[in-house]
Coordinates of C-alpha atoms and ligand atoms in Angstrom, one line a residue:
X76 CA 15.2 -29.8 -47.8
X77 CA 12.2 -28.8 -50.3
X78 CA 10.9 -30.2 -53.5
X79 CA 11.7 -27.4 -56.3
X80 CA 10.3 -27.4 -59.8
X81 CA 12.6 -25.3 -62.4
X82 CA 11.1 -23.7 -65.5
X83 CA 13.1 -23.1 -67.7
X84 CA 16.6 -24.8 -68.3
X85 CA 18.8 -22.5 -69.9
X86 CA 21.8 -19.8 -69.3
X87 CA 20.1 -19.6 -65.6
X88 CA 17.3 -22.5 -65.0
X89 CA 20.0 -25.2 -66.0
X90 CA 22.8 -24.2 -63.5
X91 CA 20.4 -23.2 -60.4
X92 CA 18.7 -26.5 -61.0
X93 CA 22.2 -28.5 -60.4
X94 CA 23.0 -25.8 -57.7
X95 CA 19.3 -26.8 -56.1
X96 CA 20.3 -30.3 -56.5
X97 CA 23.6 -29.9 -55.1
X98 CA 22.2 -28.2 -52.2
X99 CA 20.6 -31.6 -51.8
X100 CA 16.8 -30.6 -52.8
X101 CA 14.7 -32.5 -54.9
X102 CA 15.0 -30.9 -58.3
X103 CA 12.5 -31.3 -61.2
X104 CA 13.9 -29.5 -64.4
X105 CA 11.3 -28.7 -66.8
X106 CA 11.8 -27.1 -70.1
X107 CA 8.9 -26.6 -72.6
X108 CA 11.7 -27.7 -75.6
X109 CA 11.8 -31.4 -75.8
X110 CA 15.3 -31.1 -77.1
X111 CA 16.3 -29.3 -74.5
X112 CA 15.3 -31.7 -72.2
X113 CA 16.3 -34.5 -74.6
X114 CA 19.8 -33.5 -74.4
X115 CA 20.1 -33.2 -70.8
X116 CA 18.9 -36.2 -70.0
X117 CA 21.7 -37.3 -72.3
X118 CA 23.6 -35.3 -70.0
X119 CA 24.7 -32.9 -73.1
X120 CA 25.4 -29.5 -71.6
X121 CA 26.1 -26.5 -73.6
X122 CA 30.0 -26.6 -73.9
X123 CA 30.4 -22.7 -73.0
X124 CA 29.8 -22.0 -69.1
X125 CA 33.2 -23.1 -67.6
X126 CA 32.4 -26.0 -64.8
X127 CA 28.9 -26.3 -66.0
X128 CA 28.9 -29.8 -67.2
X129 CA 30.6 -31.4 -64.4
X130 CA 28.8 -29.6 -61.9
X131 CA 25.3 -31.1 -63.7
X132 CA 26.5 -34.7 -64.2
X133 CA 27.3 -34.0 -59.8
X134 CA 23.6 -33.0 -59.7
X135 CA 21.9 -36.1 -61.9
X136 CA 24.5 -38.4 -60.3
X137 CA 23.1 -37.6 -56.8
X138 CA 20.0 -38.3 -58.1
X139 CA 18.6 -35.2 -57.2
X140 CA 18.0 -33.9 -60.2
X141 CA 15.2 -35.1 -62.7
X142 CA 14.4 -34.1 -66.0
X143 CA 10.2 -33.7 -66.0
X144 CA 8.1 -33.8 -69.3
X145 CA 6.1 -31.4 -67.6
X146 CA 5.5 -29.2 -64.7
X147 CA 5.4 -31.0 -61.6
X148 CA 3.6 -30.3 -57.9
X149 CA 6.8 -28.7 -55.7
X150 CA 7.1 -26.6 -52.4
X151 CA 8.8 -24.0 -55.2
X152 CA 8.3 -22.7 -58.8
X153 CA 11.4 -21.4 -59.8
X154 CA 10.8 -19.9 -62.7
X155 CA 14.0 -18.8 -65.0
X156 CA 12.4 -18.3 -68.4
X157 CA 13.4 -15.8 -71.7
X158 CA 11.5 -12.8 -72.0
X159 CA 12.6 -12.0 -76.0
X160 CA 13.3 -8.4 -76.7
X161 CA 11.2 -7.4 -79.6
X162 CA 13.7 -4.8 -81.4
X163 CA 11.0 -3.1 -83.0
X164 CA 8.4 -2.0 -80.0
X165 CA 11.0 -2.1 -77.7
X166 CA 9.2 -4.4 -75.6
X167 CA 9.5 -7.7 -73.5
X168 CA 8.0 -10.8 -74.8
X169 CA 6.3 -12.3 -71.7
X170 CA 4.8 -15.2 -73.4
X171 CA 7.0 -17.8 -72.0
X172 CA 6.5 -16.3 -68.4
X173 CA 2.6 -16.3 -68.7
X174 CA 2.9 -19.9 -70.5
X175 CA 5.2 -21.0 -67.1
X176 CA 2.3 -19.2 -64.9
X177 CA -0.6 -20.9 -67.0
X178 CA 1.5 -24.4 -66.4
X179 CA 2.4 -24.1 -62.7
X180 CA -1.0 -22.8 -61.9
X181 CA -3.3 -26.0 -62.1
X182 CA -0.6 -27.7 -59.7
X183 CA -0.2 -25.5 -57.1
X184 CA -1.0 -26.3 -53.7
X185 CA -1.9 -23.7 -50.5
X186 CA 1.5 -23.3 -49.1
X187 CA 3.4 -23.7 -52.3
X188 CA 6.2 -20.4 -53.0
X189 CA 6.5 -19.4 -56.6
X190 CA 9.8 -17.2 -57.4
X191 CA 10.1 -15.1 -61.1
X192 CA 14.0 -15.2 -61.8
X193 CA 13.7 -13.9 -65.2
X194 CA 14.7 -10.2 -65.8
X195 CA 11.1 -8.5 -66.8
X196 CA 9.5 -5.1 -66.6
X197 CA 8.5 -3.7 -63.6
X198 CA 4.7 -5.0 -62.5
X199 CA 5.4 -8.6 -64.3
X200 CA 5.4 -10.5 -61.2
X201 CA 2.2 -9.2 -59.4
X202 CA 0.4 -8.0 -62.3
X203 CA 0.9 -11.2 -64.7
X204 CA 2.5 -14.1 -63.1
X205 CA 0.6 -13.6 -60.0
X206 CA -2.7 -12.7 -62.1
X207 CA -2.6 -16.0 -63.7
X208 CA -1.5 -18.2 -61.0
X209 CA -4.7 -17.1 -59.1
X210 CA -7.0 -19.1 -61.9
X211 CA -6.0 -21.9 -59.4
X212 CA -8.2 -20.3 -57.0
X213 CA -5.8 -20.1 -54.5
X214 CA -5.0 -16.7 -53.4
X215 CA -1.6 -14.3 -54.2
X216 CA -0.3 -14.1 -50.4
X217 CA -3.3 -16.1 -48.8
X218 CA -2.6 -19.4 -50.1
X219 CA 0.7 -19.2 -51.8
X220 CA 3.9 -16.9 -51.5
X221 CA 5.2 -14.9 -54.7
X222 CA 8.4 -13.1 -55.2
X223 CA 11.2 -11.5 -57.6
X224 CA 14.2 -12.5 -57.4
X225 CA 16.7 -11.1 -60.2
X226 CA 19.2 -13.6 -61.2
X227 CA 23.2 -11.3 -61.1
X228 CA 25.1 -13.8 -62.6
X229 CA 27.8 -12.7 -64.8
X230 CA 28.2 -15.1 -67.8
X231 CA 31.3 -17.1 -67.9
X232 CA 31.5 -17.4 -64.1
X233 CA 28.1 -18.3 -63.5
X234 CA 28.4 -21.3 -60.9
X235 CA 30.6 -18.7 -58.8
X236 CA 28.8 -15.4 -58.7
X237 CA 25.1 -18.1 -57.9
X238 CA 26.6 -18.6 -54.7
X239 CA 28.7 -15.3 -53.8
X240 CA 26.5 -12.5 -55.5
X241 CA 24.1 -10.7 -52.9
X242 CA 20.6 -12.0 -54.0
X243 CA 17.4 -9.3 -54.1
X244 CA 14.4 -11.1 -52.9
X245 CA 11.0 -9.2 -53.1
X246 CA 7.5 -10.7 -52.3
X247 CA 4.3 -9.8 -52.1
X248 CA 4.7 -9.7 -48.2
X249 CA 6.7 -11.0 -45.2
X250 CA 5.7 -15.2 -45.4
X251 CA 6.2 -15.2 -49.3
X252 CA 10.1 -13.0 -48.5
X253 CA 10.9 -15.7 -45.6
X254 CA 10.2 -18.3 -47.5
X255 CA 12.1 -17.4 -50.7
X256 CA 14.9 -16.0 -48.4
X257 CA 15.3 -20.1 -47.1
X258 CA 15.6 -21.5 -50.0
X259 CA 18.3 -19.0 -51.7
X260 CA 19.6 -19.6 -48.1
X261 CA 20.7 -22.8 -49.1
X262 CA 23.2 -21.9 -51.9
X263 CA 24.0 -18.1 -51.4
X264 CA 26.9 -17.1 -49.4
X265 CA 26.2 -13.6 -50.6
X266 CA 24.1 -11.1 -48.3
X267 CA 20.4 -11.6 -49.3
X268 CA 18.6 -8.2 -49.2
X269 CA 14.9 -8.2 -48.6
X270 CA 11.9 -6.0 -49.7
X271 CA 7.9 -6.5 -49.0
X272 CA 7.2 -5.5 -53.2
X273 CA 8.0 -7.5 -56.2
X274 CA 8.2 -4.5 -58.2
X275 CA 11.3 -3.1 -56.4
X276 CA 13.0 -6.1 -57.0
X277 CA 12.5 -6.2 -61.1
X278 CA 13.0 -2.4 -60.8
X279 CA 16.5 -3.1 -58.9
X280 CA 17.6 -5.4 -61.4
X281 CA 17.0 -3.4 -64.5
X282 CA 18.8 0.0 -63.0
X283 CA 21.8 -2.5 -62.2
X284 CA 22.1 -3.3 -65.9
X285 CA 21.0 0.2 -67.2
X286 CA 23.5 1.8 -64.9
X287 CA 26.4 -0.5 -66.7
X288 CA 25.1 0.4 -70.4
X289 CA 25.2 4.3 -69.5
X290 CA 28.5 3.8 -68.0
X291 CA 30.1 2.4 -71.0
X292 CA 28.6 5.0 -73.0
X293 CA 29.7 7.4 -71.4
X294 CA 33.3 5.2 -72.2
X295 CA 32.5 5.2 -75.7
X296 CA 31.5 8.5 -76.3
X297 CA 35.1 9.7 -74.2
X298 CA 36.7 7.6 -77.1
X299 CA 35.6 9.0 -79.5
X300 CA 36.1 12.5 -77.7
X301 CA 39.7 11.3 -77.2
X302 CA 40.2 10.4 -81.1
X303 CA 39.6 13.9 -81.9
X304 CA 42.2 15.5 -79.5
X305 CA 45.0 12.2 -80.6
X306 CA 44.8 10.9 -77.1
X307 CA 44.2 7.4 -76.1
X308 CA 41.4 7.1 -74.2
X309 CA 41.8 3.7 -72.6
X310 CA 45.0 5.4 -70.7
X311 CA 43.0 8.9 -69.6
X312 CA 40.3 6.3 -68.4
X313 CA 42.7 4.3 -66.3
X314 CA 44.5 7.8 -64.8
X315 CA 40.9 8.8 -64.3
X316 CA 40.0 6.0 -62.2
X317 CA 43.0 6.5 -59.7
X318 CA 40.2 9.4 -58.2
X319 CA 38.4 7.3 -55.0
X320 CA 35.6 8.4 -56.8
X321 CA 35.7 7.7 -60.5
X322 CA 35.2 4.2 -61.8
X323 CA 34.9 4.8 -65.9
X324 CA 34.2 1.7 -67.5
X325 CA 36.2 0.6 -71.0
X326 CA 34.8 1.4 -74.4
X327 CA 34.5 -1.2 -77.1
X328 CA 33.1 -1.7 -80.3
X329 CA 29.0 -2.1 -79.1
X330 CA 27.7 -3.6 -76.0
X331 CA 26.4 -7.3 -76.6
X332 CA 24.5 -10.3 -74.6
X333 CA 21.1 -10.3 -73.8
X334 CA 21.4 -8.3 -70.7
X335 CA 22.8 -4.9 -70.9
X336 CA 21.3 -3.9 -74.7
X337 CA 17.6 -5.2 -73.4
X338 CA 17.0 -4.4 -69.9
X339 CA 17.1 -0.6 -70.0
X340 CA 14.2 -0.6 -72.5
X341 CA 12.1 -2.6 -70.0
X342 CA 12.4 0.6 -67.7
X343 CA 10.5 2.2 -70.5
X344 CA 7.5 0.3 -71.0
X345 CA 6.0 1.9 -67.4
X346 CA 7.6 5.5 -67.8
X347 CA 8.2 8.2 -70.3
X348 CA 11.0 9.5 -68.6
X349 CA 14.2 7.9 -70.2
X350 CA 16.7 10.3 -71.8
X351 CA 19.6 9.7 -70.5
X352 CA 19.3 6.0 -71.1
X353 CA 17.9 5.7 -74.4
X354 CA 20.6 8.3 -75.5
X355 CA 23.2 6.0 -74.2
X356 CA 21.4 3.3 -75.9
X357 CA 21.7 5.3 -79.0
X358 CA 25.8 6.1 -78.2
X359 CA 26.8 2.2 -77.4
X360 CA 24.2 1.3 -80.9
X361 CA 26.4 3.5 -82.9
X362 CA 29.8 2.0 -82.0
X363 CA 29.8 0.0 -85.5
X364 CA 29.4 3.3 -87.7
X365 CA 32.6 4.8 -85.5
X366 CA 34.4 1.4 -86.1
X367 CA 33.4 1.0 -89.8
X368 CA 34.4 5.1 -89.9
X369 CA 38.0 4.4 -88.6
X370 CA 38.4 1.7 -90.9
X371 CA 37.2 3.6 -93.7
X372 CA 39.8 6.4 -92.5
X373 CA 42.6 3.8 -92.7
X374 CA 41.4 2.3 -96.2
X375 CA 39.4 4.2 -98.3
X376 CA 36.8 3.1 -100.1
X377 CA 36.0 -0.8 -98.5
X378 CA 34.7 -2.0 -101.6
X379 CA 36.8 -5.1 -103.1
X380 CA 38.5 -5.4 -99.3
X381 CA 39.1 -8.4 -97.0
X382 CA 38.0 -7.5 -93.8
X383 CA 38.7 -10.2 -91.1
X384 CA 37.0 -10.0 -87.8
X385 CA 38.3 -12.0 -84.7
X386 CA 35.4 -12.6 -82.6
X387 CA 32.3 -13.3 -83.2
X388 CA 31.1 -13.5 -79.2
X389 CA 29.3 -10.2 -77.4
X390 CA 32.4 -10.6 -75.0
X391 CA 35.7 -12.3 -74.3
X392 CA 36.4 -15.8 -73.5
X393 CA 32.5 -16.7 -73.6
X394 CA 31.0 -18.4 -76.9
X395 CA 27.6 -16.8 -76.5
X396 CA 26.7 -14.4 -79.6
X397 CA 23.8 -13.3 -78.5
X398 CA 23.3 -8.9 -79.5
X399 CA 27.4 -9.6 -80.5
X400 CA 28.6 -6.1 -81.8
X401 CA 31.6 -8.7 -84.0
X402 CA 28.5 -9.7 -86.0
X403 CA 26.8 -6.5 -86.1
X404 CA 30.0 -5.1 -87.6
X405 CA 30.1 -7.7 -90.1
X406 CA 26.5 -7.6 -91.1
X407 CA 27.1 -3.4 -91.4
X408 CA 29.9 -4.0 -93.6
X409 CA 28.3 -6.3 -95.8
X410 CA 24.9 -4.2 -95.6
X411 CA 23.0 -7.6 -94.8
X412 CA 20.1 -7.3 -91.8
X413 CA 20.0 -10.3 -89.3
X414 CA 18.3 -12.4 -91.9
X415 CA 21.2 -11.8 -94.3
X416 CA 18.7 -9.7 -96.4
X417 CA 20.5 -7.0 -98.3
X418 CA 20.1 -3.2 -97.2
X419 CA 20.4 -1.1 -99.8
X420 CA 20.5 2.1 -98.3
X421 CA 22.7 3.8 -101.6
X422 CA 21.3 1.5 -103.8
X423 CA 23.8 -0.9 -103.9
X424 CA 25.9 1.7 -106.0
X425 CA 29.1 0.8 -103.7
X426 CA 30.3 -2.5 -103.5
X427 CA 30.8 -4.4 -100.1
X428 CA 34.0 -5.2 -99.1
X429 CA 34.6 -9.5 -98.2
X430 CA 34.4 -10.2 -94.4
X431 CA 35.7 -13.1 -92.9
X432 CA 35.2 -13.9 -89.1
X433 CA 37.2 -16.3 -86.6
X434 CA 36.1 -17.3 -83.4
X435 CA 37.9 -20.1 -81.3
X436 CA 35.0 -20.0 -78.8
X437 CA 31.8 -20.0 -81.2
X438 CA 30.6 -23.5 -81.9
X439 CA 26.9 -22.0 -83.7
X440 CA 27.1 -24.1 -86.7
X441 CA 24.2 -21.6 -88.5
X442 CA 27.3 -19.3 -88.6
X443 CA 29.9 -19.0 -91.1
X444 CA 33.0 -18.6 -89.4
X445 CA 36.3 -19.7 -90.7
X446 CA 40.1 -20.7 -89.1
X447 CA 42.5 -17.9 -88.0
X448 CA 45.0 -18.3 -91.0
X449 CA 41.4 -18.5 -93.2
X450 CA 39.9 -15.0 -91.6
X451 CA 43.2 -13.3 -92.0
X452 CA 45.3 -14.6 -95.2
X453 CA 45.1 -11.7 -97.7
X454 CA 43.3 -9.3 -95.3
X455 CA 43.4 -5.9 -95.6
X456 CA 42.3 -4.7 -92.1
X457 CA 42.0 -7.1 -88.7
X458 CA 39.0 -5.6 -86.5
X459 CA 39.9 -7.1 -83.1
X460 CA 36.4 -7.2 -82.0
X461 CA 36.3 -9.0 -78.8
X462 CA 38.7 -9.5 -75.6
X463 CA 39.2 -13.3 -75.8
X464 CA 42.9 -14.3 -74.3
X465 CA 43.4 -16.8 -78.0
X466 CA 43.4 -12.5 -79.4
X467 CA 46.0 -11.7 -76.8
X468 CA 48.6 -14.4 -78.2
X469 CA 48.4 -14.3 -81.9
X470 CA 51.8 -14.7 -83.5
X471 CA 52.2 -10.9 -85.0
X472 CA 55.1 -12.1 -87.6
X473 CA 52.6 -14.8 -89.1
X474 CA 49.9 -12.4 -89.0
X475 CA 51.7 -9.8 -90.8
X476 CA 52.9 -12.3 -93.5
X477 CA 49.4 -13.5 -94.3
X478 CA 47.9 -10.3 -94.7
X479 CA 47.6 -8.1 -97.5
X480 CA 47.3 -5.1 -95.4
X481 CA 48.8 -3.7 -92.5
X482 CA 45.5 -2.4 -90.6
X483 CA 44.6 -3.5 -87.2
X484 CA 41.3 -1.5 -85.3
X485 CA 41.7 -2.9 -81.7
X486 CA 38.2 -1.9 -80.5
X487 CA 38.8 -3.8 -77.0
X488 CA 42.0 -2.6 -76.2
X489 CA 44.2 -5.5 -76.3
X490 CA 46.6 -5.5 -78.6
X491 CA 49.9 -3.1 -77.2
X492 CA 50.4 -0.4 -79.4
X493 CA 54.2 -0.4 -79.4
X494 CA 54.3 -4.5 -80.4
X495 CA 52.1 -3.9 -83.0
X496 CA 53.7 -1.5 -84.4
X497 CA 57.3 -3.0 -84.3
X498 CA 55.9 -5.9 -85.4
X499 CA 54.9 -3.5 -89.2
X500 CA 51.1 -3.1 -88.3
X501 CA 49.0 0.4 -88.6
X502 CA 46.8 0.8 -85.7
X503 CA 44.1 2.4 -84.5
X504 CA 42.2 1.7 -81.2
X505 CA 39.7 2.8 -79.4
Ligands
SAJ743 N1 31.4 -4.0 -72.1 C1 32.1 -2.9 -72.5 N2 32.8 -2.2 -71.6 C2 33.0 -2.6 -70.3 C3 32.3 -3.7 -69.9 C4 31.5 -4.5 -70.8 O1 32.0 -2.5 -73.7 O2 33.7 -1.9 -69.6 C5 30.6 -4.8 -73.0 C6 31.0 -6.3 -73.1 O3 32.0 -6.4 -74.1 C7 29.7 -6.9 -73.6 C8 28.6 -6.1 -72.9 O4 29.3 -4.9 -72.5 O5 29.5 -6.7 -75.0 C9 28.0 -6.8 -71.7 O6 29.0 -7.5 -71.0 P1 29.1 -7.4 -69.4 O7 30.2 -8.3 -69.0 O8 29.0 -6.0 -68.9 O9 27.7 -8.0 -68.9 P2 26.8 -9.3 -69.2 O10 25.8 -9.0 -70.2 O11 27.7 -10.5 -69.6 O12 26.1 -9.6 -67.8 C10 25.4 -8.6 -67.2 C11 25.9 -8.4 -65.7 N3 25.3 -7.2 -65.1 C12 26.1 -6.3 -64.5 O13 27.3 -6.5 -64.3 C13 25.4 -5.2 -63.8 C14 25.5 -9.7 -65.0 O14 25.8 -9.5 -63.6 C15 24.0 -9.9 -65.1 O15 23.6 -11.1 -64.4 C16 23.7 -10.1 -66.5 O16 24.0 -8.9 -67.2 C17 22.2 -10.4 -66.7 O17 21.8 -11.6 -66.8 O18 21.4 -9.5 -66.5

């Protein structure tokens, strides 16, 4: 068993810390927030990630896991932290990866194996974590070992898919591959596929996500096709699919998280060759302006409306709200930008209408969500913005009695058509 240092100890660093730990190395967590590392040495987890918490209190409890106030000496760097998206250049942020290189570099030791986890343009590991780590004086490949290896998990069943997911590992040549490949050895059941170049790792990683967001473009853009012919387009999807070589994914109203919307823009910042993808970009973008369009279809003008949104996560059953297409719905109906600034794009000449949004699995207290009954009592229009099961169950006869309206835009596909309608509702999916 090794000694590991984590950077980072969030969506990723936090649970393949306790998974380290688990695996019975000696885990030193180290997070550059001294709340974040207050908390969890409080044992506070975030609530969200389902077995999270008790699988961390397993890793403290064993007493492999420590919370360090700084980087520490280890066999590994694992190093799991953000790389911000700026939405104006369309560019990573690699600040906190430099700042985790500039950190781990002073400790490091000839034999020592650093591993980049976060998801980065391609050329980050070699040409800037490795770049920095060598002001140790130790050399990239002669002294230490340096690989990618893209984290896969899938939010909301993150301790599950760190063990079964296939695991990428590339380094900068065979000693730095073997020993990343024995450490992931230690959790992964998954295969774990090898290459001798960083690069193709990152590279990997960002086509994975960038092949999701065209797919769902191309869902959204055959719902919006469907609309105009009056056929549902969730059904064609699902008759499509029965073809051994179709797999359509579902459209909704926007793709969320910090995964999907991001990573095909890193692609980007080495090539001038995305069409395709920024087009798709542009398609899955645009899915609030076809929402706010069908609404506008159902009611007219939206000015003096109640608008109630259920679900204010970028997906279902997961509290994150990170990119969240619920909240960029509700900031295009009000015409407010992320800092709640006004945009006046017709001068303010039309009013906004009121938009109230419920989500049971949001606990962000900087937003201003309200109860169910709250969101939807005098409503004129229900946007079912994301899958959570809570949407699956609502009482229709209560809903139906509290609202002003009868309007209901399922953009996710879960509310049945025929209920709805029995139950005195108008809607419209997509
Ligand atoms: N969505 C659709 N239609 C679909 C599927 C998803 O509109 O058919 C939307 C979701 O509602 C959500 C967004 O796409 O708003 C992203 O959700 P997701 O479940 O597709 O993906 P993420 O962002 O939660 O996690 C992705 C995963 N990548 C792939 O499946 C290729 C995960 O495995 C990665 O680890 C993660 O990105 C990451 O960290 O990169």
């Amino acid at each position: 068993m090794s000694s590991v240092c984590v950077h980072g100890l969030g969506y990723i660093g936090l649970p393949t810390a306790a998974m380290l730990a688990n695996s019975g190395h000696e885990v030193h967590g180290y997070d550059a927030d001294p709340e974040v590392r207050a908390r969890l040495r409080d044992v506070e987890v975030p609530p969200e990630e389902p077995g999270l918490s008790e699988f961390v209190e397993r890793a403290f409890a064993s007493g492999n896991l420590t919370i360090a106030d700084e980087t520490v000496a280890a066999d590994y760097h694992v190093v799991c932290v953000p790389t911000p998206f700026d939405q104006v250049s369309k560019t990573a942020d690699l600040e906190y990866v430099r700042s985790a290189g500039r950190a781990i570099a002073p400790t490091l030791r000839p034999g020592d194996t650093v591993i980049l986890e976060s998801t980065v343009p391609p050329g980050t590991t070699v040409d800037e974590l490795g770049r920095i780590l060598e002001m140790s004086e130790l050399s990239v490949g002669d002294d230490f070992a340096l690989a990618h290896s893209p984290e896969t998990v899938l939010p909301g069943n993150i301790l599950a898919e760190l063990r079964a997911n296939d695991r990428i590992v590339g380094g900068v040549d065979t000693a730095s591959v073997e020993s990343a490949v024995r450490l992931y050895e230690s959790f992964v059941d998954g295969s774990i596929r090898t290459v001798t170049d960083p690069t193709v790792a990152e590279f990997v990683k960002l086509i994975q996500n960038t092949s999701r967001d065209v797919n769902i473009a191309l869902a959204n853009e055959i719902a919006k096709i469907a609309g105009d012919y009056g056929i549902d387009s969730r059904e064609a999807i699902s008759l499509a699919n029965s073809h051994p070589r179709v797999d359509i994914l579902q459209p909704g109203p926007g793709v969320g998280g910090h995964c999907l919307p991001v990573d095909p823009w890193f692609l980007g910042e080495g090539s001038d060759e995305l069409v395709l993808i920024e087009t798709a970009r542009q398609v899955n973008d645009t899915m609030s302006t076809y929402v706010i369009d069908l609404l506008r279809s159902e009611l007219g003008d939206l000015g003096g409306k109640k608008i109630a949104i259920l679900g204010a996560a970028y997906k279902g059953n997961v509290g994150d709200t990170r990119m969240s297409p619920g909240l960029k719905l509700a900031r295009e109906l009000q015409r407010v930008d992320e800092d709640q600034q006004l945009v006046t794009t017709d001068g303010g000449a039309v009013e906004a209408p009121e938009v109230a949004i419920h989500d049971p699995h949001v606990t962000d207290p900087t937003l201003e969500l309200t109860d169910l009954q709250t969101a939807t009592t005098d409503a004129d229009a229900v946007i079912l913005a994301t899958d959570h099961d809570e949407f699956q169950r609502l009482d229709l006869t209560k809903l139906r009695e509290r609202m002003r309206g009868r309007t209901v835009i399922d953009t996710k596909g879960i509310a049945d058509p025929t209920t709805w309608r029995q139950a005195g509702f108008v809607i419209r999916r997509i």
